[in-house]
Coordinates of C-alpha atoms and ligand atoms in Angstrom, one line a residue:
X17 CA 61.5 -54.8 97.3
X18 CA 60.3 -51.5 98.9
X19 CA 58.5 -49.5 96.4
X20 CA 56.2 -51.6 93.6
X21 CA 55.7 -49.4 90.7
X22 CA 54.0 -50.0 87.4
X23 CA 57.1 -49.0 85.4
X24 CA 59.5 -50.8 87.3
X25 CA 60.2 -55.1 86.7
X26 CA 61.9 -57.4 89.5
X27 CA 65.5 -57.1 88.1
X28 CA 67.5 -56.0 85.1
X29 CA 70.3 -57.5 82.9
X30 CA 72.6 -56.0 80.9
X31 CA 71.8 -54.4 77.0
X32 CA 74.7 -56.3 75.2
X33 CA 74.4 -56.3 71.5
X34 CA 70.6 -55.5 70.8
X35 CA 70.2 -58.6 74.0
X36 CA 69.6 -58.3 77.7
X37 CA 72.4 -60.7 79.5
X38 CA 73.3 -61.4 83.0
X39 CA 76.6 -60.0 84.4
X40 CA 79.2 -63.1 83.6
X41 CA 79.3 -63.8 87.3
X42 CA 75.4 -63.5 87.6
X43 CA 76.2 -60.4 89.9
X44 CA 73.5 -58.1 91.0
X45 CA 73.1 -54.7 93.1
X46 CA 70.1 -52.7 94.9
X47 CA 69.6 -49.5 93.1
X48 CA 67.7 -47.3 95.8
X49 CA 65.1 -44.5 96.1
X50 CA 67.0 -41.9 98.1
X51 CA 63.3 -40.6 99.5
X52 CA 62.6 -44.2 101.1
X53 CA 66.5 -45.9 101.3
X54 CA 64.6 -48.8 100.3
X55 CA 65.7 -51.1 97.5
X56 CA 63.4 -50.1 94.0
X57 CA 65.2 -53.5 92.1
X58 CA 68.1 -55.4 91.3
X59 CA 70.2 -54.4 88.2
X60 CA 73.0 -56.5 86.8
X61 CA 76.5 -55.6 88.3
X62 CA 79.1 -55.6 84.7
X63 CA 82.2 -57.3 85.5
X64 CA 85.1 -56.1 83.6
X65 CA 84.3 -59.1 81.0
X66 CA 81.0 -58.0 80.3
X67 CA 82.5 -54.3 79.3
X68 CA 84.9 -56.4 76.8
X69 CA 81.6 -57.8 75.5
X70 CA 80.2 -54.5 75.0
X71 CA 83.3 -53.0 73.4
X72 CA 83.3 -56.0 71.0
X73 CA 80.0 -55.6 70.5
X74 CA 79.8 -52.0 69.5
X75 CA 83.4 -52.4 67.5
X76 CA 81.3 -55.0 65.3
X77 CA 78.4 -52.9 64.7
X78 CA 80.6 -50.0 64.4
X79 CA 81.4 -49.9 60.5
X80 CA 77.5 -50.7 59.1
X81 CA 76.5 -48.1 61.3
X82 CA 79.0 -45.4 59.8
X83 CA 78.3 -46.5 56.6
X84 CA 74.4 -46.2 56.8
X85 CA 73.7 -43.2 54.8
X86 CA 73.7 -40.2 56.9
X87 CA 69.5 -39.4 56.2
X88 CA 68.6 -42.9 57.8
X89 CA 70.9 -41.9 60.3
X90 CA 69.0 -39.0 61.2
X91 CA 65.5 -40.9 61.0
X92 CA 66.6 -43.3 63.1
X93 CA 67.8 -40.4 65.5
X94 CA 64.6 -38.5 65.3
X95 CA 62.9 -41.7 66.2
X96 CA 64.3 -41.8 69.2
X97 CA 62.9 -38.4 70.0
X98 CA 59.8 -39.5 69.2
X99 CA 59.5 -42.4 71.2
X100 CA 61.1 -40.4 74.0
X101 CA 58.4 -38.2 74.2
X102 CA 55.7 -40.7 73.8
X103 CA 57.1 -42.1 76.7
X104 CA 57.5 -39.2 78.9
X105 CA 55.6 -39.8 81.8
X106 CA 57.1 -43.2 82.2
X107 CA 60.6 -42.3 81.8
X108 CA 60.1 -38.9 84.6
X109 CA 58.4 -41.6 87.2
X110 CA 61.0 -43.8 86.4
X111 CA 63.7 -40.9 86.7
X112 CA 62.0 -39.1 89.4
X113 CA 61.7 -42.8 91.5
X114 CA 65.3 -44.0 91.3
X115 CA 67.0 -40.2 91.3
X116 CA 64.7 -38.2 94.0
X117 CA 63.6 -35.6 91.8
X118 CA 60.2 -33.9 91.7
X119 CA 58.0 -35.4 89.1
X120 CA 57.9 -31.9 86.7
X121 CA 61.8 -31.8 86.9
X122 CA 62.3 -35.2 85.7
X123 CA 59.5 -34.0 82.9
X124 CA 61.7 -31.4 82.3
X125 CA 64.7 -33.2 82.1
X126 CA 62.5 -35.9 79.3
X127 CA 61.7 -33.2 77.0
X128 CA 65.3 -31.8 77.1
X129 CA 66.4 -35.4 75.9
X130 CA 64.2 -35.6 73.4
X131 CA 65.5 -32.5 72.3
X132 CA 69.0 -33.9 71.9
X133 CA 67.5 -36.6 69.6
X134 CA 65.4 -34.2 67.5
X135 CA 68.4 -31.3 67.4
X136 CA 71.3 -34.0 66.5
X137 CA 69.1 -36.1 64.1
X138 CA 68.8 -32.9 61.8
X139 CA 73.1 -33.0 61.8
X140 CA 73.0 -36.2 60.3
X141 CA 73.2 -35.2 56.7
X142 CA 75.0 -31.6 57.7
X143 CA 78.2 -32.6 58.7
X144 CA 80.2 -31.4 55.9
X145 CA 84.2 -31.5 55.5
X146 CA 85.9 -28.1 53.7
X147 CA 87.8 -28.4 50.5
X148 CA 91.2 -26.8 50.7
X149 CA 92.6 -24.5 47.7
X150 CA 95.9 -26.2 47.0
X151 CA 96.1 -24.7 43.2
X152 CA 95.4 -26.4 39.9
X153 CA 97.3 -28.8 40.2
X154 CA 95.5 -30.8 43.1
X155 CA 92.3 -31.1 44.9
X156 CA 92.5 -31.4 48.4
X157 CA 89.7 -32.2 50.7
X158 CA 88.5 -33.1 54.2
X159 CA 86.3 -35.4 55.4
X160 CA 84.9 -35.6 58.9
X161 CA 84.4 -39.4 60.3
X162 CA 83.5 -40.9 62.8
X163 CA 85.9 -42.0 65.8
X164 CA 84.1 -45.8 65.8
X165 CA 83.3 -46.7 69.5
X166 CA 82.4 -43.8 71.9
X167 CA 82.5 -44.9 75.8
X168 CA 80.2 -42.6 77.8
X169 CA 80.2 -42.3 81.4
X170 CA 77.3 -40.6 82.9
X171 CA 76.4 -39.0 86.6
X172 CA 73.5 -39.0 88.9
X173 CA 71.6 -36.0 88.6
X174 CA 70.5 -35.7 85.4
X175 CA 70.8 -39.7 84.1
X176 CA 68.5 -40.1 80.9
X177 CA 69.3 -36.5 79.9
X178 CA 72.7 -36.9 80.1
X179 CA 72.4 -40.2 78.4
X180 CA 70.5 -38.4 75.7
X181 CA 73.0 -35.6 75.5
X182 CA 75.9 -37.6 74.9
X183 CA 74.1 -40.6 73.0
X184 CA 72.2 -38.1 70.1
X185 CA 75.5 -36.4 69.0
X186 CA 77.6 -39.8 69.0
X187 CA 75.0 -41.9 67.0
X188 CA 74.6 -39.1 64.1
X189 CA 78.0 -39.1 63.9
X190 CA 78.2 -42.3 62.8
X191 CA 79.6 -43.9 66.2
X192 CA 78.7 -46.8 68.1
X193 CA 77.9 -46.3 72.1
X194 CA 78.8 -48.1 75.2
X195 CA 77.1 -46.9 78.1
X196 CA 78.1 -47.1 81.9
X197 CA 74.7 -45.0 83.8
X198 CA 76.3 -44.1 87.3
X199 CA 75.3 -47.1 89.9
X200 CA 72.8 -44.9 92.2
X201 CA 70.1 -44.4 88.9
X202 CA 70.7 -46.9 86.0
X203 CA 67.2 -47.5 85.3
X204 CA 66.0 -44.7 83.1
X205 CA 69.6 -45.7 80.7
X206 CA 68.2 -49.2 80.3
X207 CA 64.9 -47.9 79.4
X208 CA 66.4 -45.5 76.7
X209 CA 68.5 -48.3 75.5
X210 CA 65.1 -49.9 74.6
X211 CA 63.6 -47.1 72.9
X212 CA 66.7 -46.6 71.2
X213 CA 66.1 -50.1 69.8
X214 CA 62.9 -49.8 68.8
X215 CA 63.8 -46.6 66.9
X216 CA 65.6 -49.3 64.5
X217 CA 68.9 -48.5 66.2
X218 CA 70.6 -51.6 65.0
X219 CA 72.0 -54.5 67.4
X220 CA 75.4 -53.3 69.0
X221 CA 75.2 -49.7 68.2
X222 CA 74.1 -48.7 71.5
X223 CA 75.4 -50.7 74.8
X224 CA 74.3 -50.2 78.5
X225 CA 76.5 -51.5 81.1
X226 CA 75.0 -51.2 84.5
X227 CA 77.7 -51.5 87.4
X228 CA 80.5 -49.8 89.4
X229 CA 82.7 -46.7 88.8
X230 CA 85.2 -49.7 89.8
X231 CA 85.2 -52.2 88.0
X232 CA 83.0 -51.5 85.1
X233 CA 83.9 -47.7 84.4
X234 CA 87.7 -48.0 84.8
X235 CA 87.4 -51.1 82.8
X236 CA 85.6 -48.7 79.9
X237 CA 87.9 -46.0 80.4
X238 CA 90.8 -48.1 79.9
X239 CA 89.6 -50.6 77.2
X240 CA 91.7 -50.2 74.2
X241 CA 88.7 -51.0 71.7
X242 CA 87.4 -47.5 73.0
X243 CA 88.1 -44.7 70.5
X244 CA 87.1 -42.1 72.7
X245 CA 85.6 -40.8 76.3
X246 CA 82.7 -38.9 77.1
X247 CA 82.8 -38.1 80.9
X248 CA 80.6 -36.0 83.1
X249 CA 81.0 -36.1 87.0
X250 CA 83.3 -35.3 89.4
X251 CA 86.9 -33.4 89.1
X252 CA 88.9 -36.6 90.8
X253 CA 87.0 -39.2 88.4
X254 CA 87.8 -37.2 85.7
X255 CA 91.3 -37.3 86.2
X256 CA 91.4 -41.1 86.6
X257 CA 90.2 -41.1 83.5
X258 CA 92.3 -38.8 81.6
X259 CA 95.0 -40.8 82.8
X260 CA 93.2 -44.1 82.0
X261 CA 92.5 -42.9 78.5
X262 CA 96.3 -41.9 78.2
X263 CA 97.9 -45.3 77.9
X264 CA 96.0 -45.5 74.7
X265 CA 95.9 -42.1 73.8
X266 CA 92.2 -42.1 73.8
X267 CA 90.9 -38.4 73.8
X268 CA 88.5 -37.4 76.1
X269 CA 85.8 -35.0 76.8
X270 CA 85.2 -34.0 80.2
X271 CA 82.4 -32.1 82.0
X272 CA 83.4 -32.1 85.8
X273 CA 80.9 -29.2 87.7
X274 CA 81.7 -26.4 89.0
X275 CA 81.5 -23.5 91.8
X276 CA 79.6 -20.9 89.8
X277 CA 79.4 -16.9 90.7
X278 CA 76.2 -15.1 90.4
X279 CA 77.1 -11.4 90.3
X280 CA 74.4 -9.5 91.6
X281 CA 75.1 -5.1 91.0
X282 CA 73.1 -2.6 92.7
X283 CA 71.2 -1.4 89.3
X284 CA 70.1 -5.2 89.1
X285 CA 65.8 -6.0 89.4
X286 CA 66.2 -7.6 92.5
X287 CA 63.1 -9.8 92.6
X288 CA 64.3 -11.1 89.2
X289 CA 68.1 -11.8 90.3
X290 CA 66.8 -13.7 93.8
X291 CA 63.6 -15.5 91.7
X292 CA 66.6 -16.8 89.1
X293 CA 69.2 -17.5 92.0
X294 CA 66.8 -19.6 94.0
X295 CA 65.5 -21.7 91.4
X296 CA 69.9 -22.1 90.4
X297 CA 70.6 -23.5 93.1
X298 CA 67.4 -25.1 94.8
X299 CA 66.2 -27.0 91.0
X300 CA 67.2 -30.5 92.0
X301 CA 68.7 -30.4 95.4
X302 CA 71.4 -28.3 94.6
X303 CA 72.9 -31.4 92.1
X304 CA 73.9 -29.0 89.0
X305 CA 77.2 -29.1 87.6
X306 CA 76.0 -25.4 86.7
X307 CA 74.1 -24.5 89.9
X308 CA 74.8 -21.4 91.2
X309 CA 77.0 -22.0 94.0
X310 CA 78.3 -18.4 95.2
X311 CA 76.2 -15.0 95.0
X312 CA 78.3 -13.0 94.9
X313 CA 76.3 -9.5 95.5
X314 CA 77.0 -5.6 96.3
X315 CA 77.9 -4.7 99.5
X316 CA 74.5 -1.6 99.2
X317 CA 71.9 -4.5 98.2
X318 CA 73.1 -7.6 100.3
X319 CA 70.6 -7.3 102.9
X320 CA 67.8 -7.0 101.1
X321 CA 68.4 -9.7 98.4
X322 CA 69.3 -12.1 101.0
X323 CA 66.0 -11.5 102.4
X324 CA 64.2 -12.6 99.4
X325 CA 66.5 -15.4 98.8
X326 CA 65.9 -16.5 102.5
X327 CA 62.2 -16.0 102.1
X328 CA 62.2 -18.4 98.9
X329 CA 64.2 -20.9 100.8
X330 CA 61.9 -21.2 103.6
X331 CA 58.9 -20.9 101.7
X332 CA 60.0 -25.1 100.6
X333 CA 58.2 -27.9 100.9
X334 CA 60.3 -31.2 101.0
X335 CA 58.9 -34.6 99.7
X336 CA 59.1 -37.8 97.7
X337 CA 59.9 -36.9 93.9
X338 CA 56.7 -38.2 92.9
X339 CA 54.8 -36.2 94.7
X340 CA 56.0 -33.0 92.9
X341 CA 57.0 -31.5 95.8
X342 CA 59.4 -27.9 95.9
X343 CA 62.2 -30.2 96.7
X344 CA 63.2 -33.6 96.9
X345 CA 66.0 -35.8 98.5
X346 CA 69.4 -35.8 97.5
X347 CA 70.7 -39.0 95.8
X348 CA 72.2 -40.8 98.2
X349 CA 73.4 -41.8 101.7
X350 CA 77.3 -40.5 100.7
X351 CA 75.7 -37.8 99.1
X352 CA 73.5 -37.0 102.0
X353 CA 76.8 -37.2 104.3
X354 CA 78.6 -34.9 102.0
X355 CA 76.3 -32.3 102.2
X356 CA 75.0 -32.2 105.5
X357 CA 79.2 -32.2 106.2
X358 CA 79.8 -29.1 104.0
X359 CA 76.7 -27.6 106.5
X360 CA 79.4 -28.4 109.5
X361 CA 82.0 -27.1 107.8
X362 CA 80.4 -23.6 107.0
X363 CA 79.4 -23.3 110.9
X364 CA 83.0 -24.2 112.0
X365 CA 84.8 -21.8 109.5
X366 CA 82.6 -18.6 110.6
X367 CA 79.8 -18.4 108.1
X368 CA 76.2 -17.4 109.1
X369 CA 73.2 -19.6 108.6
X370 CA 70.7 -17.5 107.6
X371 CA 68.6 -20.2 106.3
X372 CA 67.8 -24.0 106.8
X373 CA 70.9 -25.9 107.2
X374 CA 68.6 -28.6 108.9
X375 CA 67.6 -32.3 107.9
X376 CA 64.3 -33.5 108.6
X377 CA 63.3 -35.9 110.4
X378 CA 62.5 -39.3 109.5
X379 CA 63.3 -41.2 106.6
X380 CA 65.0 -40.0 102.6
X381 CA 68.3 -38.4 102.2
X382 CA 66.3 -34.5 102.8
X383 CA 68.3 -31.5 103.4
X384 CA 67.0 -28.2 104.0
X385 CA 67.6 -25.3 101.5
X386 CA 70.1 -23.9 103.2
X387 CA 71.6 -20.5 102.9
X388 CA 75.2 -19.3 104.6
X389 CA 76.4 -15.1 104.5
X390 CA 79.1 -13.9 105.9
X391 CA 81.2 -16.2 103.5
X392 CA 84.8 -15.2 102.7
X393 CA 85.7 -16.8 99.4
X394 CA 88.7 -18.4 101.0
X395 CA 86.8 -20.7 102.7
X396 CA 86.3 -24.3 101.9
X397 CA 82.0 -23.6 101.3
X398 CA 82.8 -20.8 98.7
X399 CA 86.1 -23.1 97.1
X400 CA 84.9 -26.9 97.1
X401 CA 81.9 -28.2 95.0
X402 CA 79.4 -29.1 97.7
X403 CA 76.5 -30.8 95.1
X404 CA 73.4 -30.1 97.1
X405 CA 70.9 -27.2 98.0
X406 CA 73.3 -24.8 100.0
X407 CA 74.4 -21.2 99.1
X408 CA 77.5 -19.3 100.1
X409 CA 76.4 -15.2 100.0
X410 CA 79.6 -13.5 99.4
X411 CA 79.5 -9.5 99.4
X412 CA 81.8 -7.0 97.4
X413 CA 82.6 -3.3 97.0
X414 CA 83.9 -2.8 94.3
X415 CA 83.5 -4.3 90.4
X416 CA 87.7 -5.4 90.0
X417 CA 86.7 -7.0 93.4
X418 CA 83.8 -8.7 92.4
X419 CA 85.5 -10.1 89.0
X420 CA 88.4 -11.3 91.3
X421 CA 85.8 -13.1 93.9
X422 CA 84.1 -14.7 90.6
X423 CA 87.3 -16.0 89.2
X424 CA 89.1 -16.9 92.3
X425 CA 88.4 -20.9 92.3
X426 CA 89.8 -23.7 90.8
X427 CA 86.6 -24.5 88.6
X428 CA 85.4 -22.2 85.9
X429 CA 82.0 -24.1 84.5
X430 CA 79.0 -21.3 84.5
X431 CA 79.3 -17.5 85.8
X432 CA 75.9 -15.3 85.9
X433 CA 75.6 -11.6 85.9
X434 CA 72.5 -9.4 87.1
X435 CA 72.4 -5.9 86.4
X436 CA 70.3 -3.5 83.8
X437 CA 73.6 -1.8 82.5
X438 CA 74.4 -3.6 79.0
X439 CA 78.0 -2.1 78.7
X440 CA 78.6 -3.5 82.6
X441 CA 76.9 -6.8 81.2
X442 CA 79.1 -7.2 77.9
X443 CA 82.8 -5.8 80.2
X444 CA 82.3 -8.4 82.7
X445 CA 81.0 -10.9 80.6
X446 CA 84.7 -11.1 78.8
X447 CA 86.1 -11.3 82.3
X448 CA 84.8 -13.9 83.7
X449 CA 86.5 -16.9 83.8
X450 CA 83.6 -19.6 82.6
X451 CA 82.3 -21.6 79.9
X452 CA 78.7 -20.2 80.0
X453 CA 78.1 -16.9 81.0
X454 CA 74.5 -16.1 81.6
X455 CA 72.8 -12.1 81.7
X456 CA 69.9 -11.3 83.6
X457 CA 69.0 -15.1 83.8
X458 CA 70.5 -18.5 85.0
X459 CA 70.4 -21.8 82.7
X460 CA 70.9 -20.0 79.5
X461 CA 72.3 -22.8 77.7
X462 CA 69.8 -24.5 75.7
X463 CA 70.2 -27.8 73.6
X464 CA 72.0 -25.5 71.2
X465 CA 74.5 -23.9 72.9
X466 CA 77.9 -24.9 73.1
X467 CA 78.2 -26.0 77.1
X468 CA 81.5 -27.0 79.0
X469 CA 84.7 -25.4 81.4
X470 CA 87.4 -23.6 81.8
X471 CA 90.2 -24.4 84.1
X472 CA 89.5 -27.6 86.0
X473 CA 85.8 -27.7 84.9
X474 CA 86.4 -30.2 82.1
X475 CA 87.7 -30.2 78.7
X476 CA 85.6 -30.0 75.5
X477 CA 81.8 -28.6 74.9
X478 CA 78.3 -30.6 75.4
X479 CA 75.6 -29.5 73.3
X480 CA 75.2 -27.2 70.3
X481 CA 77.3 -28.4 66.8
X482 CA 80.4 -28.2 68.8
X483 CA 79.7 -31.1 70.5
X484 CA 79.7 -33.3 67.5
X485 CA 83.5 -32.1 67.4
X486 CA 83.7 -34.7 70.1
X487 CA 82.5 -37.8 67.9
X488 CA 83.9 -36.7 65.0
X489 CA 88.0 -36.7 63.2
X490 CA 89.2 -35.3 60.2
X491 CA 90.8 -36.8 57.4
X492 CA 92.2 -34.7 54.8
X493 CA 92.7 -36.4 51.3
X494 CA 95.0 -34.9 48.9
X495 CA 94.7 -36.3 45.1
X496 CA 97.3 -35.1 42.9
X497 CA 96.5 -33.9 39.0
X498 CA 99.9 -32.5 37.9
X499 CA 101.5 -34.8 35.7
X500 CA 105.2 -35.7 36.4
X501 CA 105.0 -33.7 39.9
X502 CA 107.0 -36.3 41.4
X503 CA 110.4 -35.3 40.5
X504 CA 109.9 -32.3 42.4
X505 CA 109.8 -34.1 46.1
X506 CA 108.2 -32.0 49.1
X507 CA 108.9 -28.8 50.6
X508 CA 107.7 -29.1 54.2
Ligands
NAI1 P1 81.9 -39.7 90.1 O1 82.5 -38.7 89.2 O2 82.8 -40.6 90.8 O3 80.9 -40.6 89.2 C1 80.5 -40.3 87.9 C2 80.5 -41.5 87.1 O4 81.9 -42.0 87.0 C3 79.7 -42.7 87.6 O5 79.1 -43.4 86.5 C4 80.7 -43.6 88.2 O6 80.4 -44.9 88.3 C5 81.9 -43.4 87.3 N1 83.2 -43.7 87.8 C6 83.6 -43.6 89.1 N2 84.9 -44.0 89.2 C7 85.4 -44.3 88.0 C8 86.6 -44.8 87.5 N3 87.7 -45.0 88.2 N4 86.7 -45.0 86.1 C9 85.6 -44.8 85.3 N5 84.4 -44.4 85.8 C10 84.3 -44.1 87.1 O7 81.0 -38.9 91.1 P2 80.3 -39.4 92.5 O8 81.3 -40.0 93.4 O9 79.1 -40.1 92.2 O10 79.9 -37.9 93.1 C11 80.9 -37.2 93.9 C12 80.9 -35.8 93.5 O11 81.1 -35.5 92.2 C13 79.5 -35.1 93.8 O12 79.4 -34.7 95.1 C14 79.7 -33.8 92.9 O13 80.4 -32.9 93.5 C15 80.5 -34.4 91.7 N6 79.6 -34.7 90.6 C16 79.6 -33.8 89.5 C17 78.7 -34.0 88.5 C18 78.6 -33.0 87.4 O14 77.6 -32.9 86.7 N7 79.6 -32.4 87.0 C19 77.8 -35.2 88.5 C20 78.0 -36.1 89.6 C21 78.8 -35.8 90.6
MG2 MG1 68.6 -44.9 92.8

């Protein structure tokens, strides 16, 4: 065991029905701290059995939990928050330890979860059907319900939040929760899972399934005791998974990144645009389904953004998460190899380094901030999701080119726009091709914002009281008070 730390035991089991249990074939594997590549503990590896146990589990607890009025629901939910934020520094060392992050990230990221608990709980006792004028001879009505077990599959850069953001919206629904935490930072699910508990979350309600995309997430994504599929993570995974999900036509909701334009006009404040761009793509190694990706800037104030942008980027100071440093590692060795591979590929296709593009030496899975101009949008650094801290400068002339460079890739997640013209703002706003489009600023979606893709970015929205569309179906109940109605049969 590499790194002792205070918040972390010798090994972990599984969180099976309100229990911690061994994998079925007493499996275990090393989760790692990508600062060190040393071994932090052992978690339990889920077999494809142990997911059956889940599903049971949470099919069993399923109707209770429905049926709990919706006001306990929401205590219960708010709880969570609570506890969440009475454990904060634990859960960011925890976070910040297994994922690489600096320490007031992961902070960060633990208020934003306990935001999803506190936002959602207050849903609980909110989420009202419609009645439907059908005359006076009937009352028709609908009522929204819960789909019964939810399957979430989470990613490795933001793991508790993400737990959080698909966990709060689920339980006030009245659903019950397996979880399967991505392999390369389970530990700050299993620790949630245990808050959750003490929050009176009842036994089987909420599941954590440590393991493997393969077995353990494509035997959740498969399982036909899941009702439906929460998803975030990469465009390939989530089309296993839509296909998984198909042979029981289990809907899904997918979040799957992105390669995100931020449009920077000549009438822009350019320390504000390169202060925002720099911490969108540099805030956790570059690992943000909504990072920006491509600037995207005018052909009259290139030069002298990139400056600042270069500036900031050199200006970092690389280190363990918990040291708090500018940046940390990235997650992991494949990571590590991706990235530093995208770097190769921007040299060999023509692009110019204008900053970092290094890795230092020694041990961690560090990359430099890294910034390449002289990108042409056709190439594979402006067009493929790289997930780490590297930035493609594309330049433009004109605005129908710069819409066209914006939309011109497969994903359409997040798009930002700098400039201090509102009517420019508001016209290219409605052109962009993007979930999220952000003014003057980058991360503009809060906890209450609706947050998902266009095209190939996913399907569904995250956050905000549209996301509770995703745990919940309607039912529309039609009660007849005409007398003798039934020798007139239906018109369609
Ligand atoms: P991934 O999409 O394969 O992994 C995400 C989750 O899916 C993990 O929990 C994983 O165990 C699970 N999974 C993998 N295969 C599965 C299957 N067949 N059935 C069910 N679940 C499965 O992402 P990966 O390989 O860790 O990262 C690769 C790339 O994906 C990154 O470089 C990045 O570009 C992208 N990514 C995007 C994220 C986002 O926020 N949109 C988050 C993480 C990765
Ligand atoms: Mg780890």
């Amino acid at each position: 065991m590499g790194v002792p730390t205070q918040h972390v035991a010798d090994s972990y089991d599984l969180y099976i029905d309100g229990a911690w249990v061994s994998a079925s074939d007493g499996g275990h594997f090393a989760t790692v701290d990508p600062a060190t590549e040393e071994s932090i503990t052992e978690v339990a590896e889920a077999t494809a059995e142990d997911v059956d146990r889940a599903v049971a589990a949470a099919r069993e607890a399923f109707p209770a939990w429905r049926d709990t009025d919706p006001d306990e629901r929401g205590r219960i939910v708010h709880r969570i928050g609570e506890l969440v934020r009475e454990n904060r520094e634990e859960l960011a060392a925890i976070e910040s330890l297994d994922q690489g992050k600096p320490l007031s990230q992961a902070k960060s990221d633990v208020d934003g979860a306990a935001r999803y608990f506190e936002y959602y709980a207050g849903a609980a006792d909110k989420l009202e059907g419609t009645s439907v004028p059908v005359g006076a001879d009937g009352i028709d009505f609908t009522l929204r319900e819960p789909y019964g077990v939810s399957a979430q599959i989470t990613p490795w850069n933001f793991p508790g939040n993400l737990f959080a953001r698909g966990v709060a919206p689920a339980l006030v629904a009245g659903n019950a929760t397996v979880v399967k935490p991505a392999e390369q930072t389970p530990l700050s699910s299993l620790r949630l899972a245990e808050l959750c508990e003490e929050a009176g979350v009842p036994d089987g309600v909420v599941n954590v399934v440590t393991g493997f995309g393969d077995p353990a997430g494509a035997a959740l994504s498969s399982h036909e005791g899941v009702d439906t599929i929460t998803f975030t993570g990469s465009v390939p995974t989530g089309q296993v998974i839509m296909k998984q999900a198909a042979d029981n036509v289990t809907p899904v909701t997918l979040e799957l990144g992105g390669k995100n334009p931020a449009v920077v006009f000549p009438d822009a404040d350019l320390d504000e645009a390169a202060r925002w761009i720099d911490r969108a793509i540099f805030t956790n190694a570059g690992q943000i389904c909504s990072a920006a990706d491509r600037v995207v800037v005018h052909e009259s104030v290139h030069d002298e953004l990139v400056d600042k942008l270069v500036a900031r980027a050199e200006s970092y100071e690389l280190g363990r998460g918990s040291d708090d440093p500018d940046m940390g590692p990235v997650v992991s060795a494949e990571q590590f190899e991706k990235v530093t591979g995208y770097v190769e590929v921007g040299r060999e296709e023509g692009a110019t380094l204008a900053a970092g593009g290094g890795t230092p030496d020694g041990e961690g899975y560090f990359v430099e901030p890294t910034i390449f101009t002289d990108v042409d949008n056709d190439m594979r650094i402006a067009q493929e999701e790289i997930f780490g801290p590297v930035l493609s400068v594309i330049s433009f002339e004109t605005e129908a080119e710069a819409l066209e460079v914006a939309n011109d890739v497969d994903y359409g997640l997040v798009a930002g726009i700098f400039t201090s013209d509102v009517t420019r703002a508001h016209q290219f706003a409605r052109g962009l091709e993007a979930g999220n489009v952000y003014v003057n600023q980058w991360f503009g979606d809060t906890n209450q914002t609706p947050f998902g893709g266009y095209k190939q970015s996913g399907i569904g929205r995250e956050k905000g009281l549209e996301a509770l569309d995703s745990y919940l179906q309607t039912k529309n109940v039609a009660i007849n008070l005409a007398e003798g109605s039934s020798d007139s049969l239906p018109g369609a």
